[in-house]
Coordinates of C-alpha atoms in Angstrom, one line a residue:
X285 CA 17.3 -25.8 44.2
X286 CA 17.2 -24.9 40.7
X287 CA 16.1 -28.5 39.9
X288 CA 13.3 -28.0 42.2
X289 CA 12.5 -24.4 40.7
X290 CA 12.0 -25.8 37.2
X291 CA 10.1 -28.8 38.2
X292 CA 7.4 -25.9 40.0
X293 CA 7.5 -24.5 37.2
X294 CA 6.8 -26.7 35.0
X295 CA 4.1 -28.3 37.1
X296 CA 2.5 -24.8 37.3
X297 CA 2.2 -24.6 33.0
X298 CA 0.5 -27.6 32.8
X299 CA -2.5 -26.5 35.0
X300 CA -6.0 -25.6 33.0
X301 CA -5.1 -21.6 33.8
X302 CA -1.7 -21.5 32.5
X303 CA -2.3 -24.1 29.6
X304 CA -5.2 -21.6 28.4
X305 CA -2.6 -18.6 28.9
X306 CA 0.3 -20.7 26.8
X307 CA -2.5 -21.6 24.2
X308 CA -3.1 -17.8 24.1
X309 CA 0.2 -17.3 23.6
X310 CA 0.6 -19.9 20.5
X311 CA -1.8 -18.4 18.9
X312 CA -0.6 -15.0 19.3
X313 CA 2.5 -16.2 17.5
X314 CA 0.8 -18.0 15.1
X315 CA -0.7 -14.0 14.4
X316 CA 2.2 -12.3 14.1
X317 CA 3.9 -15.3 12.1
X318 CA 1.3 -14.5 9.3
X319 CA 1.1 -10.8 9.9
X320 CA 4.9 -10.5 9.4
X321 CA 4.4 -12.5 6.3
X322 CA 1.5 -10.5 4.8
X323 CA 3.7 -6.9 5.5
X324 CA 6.9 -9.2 3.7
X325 CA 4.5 -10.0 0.5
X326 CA 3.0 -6.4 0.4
X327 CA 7.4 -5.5 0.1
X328 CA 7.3 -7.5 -2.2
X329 CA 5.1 -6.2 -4.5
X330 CA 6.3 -2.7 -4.1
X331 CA 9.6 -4.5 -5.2
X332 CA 8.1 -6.0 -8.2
X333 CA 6.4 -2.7 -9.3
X334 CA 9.5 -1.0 -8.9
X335 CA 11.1 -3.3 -11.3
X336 CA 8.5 -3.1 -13.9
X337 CA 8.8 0.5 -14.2
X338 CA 13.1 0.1 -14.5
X339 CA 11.8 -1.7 -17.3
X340 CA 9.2 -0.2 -18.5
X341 CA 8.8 3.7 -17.4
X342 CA 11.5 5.3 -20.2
X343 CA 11.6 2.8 -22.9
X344 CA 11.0 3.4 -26.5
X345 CA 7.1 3.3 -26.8
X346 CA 5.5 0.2 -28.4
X347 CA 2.4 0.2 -30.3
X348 CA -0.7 0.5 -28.3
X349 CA -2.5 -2.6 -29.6
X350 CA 0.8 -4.5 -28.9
X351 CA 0.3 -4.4 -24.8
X352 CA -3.6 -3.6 -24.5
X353 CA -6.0 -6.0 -26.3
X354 CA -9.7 -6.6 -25.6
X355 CA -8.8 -9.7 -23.1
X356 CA -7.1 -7.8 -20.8
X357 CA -3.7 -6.6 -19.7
X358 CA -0.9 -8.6 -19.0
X359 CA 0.0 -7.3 -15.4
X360 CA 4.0 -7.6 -15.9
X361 CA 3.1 -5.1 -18.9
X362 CA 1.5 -2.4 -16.4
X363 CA 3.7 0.9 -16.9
X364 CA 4.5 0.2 -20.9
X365 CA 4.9 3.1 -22.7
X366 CA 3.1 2.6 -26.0
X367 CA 1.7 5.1 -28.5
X368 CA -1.1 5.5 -30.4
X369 CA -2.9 8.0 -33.1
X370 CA -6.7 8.6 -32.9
X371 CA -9.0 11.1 -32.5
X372 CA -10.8 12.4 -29.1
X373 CA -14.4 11.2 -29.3
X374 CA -15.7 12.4 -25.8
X375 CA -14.6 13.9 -22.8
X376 CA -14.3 15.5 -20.1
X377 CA -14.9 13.3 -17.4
X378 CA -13.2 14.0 -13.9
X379 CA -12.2 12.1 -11.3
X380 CA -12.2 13.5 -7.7
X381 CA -10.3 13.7 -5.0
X382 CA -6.7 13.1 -6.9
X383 CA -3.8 15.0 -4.8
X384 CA -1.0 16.8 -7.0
X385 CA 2.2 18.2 -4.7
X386 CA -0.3 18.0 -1.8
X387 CA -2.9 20.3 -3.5
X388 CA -6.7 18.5 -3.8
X389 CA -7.7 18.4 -7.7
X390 CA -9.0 16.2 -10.2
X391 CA -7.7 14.0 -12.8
X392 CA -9.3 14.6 -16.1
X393 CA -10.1 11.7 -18.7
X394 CA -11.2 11.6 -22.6
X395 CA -12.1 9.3 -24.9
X396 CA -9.4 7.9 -27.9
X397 CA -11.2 6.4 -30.4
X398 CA -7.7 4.2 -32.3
X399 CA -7.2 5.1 -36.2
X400 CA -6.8 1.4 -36.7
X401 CA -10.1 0.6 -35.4
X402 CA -11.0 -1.4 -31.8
X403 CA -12.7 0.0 -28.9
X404 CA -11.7 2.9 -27.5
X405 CA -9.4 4.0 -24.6
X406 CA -9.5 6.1 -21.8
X407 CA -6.7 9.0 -21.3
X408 CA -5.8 10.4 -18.6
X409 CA -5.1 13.4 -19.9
X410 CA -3.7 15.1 -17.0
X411 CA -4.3 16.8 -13.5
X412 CA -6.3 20.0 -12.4
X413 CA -7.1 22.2 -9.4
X414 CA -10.3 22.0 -7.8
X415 CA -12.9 25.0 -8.5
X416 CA -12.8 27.6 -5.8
X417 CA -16.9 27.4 -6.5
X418 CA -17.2 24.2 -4.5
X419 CA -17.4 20.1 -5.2
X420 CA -20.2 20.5 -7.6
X421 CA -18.6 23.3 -10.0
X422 CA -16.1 21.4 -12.0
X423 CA -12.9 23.3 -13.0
X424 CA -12.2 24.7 -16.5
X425 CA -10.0 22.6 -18.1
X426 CA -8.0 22.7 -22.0
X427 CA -10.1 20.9 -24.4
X428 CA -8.6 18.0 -26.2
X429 CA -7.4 18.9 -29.7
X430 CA -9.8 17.7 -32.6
X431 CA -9.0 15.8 -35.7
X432 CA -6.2 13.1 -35.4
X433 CA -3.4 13.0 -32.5
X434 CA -0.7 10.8 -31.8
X435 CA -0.8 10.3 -27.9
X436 CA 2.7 8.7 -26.0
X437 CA 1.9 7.4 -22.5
X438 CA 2.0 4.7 -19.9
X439 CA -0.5 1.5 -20.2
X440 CA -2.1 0.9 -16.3
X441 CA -4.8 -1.4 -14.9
X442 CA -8.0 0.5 -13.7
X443 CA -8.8 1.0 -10.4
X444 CA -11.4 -0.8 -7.9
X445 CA -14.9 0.6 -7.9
X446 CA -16.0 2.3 -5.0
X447 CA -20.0 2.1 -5.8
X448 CA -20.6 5.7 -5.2
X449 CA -23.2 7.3 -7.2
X450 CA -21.7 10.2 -8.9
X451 CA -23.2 13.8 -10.3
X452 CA -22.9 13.4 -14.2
X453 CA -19.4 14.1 -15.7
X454 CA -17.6 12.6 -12.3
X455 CA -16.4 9.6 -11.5
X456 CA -15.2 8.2 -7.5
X457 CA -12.4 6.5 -9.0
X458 CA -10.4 5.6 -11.9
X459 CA -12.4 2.5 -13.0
X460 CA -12.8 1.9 -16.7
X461 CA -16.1 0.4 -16.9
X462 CA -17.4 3.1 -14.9
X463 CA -15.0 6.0 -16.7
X464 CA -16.3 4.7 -20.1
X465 CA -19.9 4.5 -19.3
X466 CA -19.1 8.3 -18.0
X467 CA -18.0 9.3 -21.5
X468 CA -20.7 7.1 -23.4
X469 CA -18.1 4.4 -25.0
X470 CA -20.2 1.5 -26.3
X471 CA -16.9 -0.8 -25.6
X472 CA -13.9 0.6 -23.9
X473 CA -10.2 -1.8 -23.5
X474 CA -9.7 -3.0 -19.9
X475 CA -6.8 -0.5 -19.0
X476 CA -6.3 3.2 -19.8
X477 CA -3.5 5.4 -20.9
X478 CA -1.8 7.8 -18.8
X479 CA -0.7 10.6 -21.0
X480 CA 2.8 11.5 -21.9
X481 CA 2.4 14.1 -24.4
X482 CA 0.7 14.8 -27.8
X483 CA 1.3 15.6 -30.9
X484 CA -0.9 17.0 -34.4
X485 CA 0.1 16.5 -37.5
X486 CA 1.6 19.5 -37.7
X487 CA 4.4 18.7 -35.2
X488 CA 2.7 20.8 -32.4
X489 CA 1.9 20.0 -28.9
X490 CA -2.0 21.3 -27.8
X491 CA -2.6 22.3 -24.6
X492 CA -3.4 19.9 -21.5
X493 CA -3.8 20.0 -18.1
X494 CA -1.0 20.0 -16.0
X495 CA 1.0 16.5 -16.2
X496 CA 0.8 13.9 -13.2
X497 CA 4.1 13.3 -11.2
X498 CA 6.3 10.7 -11.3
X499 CA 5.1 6.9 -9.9
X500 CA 5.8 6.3 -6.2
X501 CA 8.8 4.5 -6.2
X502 CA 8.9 4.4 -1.9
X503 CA 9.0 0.7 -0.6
X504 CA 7.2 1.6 2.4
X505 CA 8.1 0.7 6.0
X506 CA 6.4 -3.0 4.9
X507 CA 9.8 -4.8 5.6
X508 CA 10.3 -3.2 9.2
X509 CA 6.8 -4.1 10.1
X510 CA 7.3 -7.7 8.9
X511 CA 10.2 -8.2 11.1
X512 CA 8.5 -6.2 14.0
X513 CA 5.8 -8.9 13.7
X514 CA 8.0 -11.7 14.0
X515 CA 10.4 -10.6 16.6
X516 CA 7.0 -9.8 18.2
X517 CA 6.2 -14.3 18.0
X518 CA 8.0 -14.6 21.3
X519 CA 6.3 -11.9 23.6
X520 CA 3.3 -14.1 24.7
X521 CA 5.7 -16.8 25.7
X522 CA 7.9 -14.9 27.6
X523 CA 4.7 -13.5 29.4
X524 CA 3.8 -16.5 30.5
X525 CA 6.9 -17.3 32.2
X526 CA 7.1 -14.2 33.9
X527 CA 3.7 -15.0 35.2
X528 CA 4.5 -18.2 37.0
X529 CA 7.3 -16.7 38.3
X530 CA 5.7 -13.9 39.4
X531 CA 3.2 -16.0 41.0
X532 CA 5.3 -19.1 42.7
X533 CA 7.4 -16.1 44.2
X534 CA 4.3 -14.7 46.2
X535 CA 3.0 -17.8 47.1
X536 CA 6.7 -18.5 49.2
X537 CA 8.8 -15.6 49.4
X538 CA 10.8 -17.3 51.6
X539 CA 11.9 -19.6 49.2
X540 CA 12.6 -17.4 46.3
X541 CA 13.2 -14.3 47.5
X542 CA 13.7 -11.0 45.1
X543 CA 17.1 -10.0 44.5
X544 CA 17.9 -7.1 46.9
X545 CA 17.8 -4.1 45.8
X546 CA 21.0 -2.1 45.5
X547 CA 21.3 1.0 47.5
X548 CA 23.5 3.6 45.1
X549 CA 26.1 5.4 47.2
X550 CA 24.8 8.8 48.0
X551 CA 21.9 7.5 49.3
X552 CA 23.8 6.2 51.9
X553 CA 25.0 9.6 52.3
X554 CA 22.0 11.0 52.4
X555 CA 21.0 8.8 55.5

């Protein structure tokens, strides 16, 4: 009987309905197969970011021009604390909606022009609280020291564009091209410098606004939803099966009848 179960079966999946349904259902797998994979790769890269700043975050600062050059920034050198001395050329520019601690704010960028010559680099100089005044009233924020400053930070790649149309002294994100065009930099290097601290000559720290937090170092439930996705591969099969089963039982009952149901004990009692 079993024999003669499977064959039904099987004579059942190769009809044009359930064909289309298992075609579905290789797809479907095929979907999660590369879903799981895409989650696994976007692990990975929290992985490999983690990593760069075990190496990078608290080691002794290099030279600026040594990790950020005019062609670009290497992006295993992302989070490498350098230094630099300069003067501040320009600045503020603010960039909006930036969370601190869950509080809305702004970061707030000037312009380093390098004592050794070069174009110039965008700082991040530090977080501040939104104006109580509304979007368009930017905040008052501690003006960047004149004369010359050493400046200790963290190298990072700029941020996508998001081709909004700003009011003058704003920016939608932390893009260079569009931060330096904010501040009027002729040429600015493709990465900016997250501030540290500062220094004047005379061993003193000016004010700043308030320092960002640490970098994320959370991995994210990425790896759970990868292997959700492929445990996931086998569901359109296993519907399918059900299916035919489902249906070959209601076309002959008699034949394959459903497993009784068991009655519990005090319902017998009950009766």
């Amino acid at each position: 009987m079993y024999d003669g179960y499977r064959g039904r079966v099987l004579r059942r999946l190769v009809t044009p309905r359930w064909l289309g349904a298992l075609l579905l259902a290789a797809l479907f797998a095929v979907a999660c197969y590369h879903l799981g994979w895409w989650q696994y790769d976007r692990h990975l890269a929290k992985v490999e970011r983690n990593e760069r700043l075990d190496e990078h975050y608290r080691a002794a600062p290099v030279p600026l021009a040594q990790v950020l050059a005019p062609a670009g920034l290497d992006p295993d050198d992302e989070w490498t604390r350098v230094t630099a001395t300069g003067r501040y050329v320009a600045g503020p520019v603010f960039v909006r909606n930036r969370t601190r601690e869950g509080q809305a704010g702004l970061e707030v960028l000037w312009l380093l022009r390098p004592a050794g010559g070069g174009p110039d680099v965008v700082v991040d100089r530090g977080w501040v609280g939104a104006s109580d005044e509304g979007a368009r009233v930017l905040p008052e924020v501690p003006p960047a020291p004149g004369g010359d400053v050493e400046v200790t930070g963290w190298v990072r790649r700029g941020e996508a564009s998001r081709g909004r149309d700003m009011p003058q002294g704003q920016v939608a994100s932390l893009n260079v091209a569009e931060a330096g065009a904010a501040l009027g930099a002729a040429a600015v290097l493709p990465g900016y410098l997250l501030l540290e601290g500062e220094v004047l000559p005379d061993g003193t720290a000016p004010p700043r606004p308030l320092p960002l937090g640490t970098p994320d170092r959370s991995l994210g439930p990425h790896l759970a939803y990868g292997y959700q996705w492929w445990l996931t591969m086998s569901v359109g099969f296993v519907l399918v099966w059900f299916g035919i089963r489902r249906e070959l039982r209601a076309e002959d009952p008699e034949k394959y009848p459903r497993t009784p149901k068991k009655t519990r004990i005090w319902d017998e009692e009950d009766a």
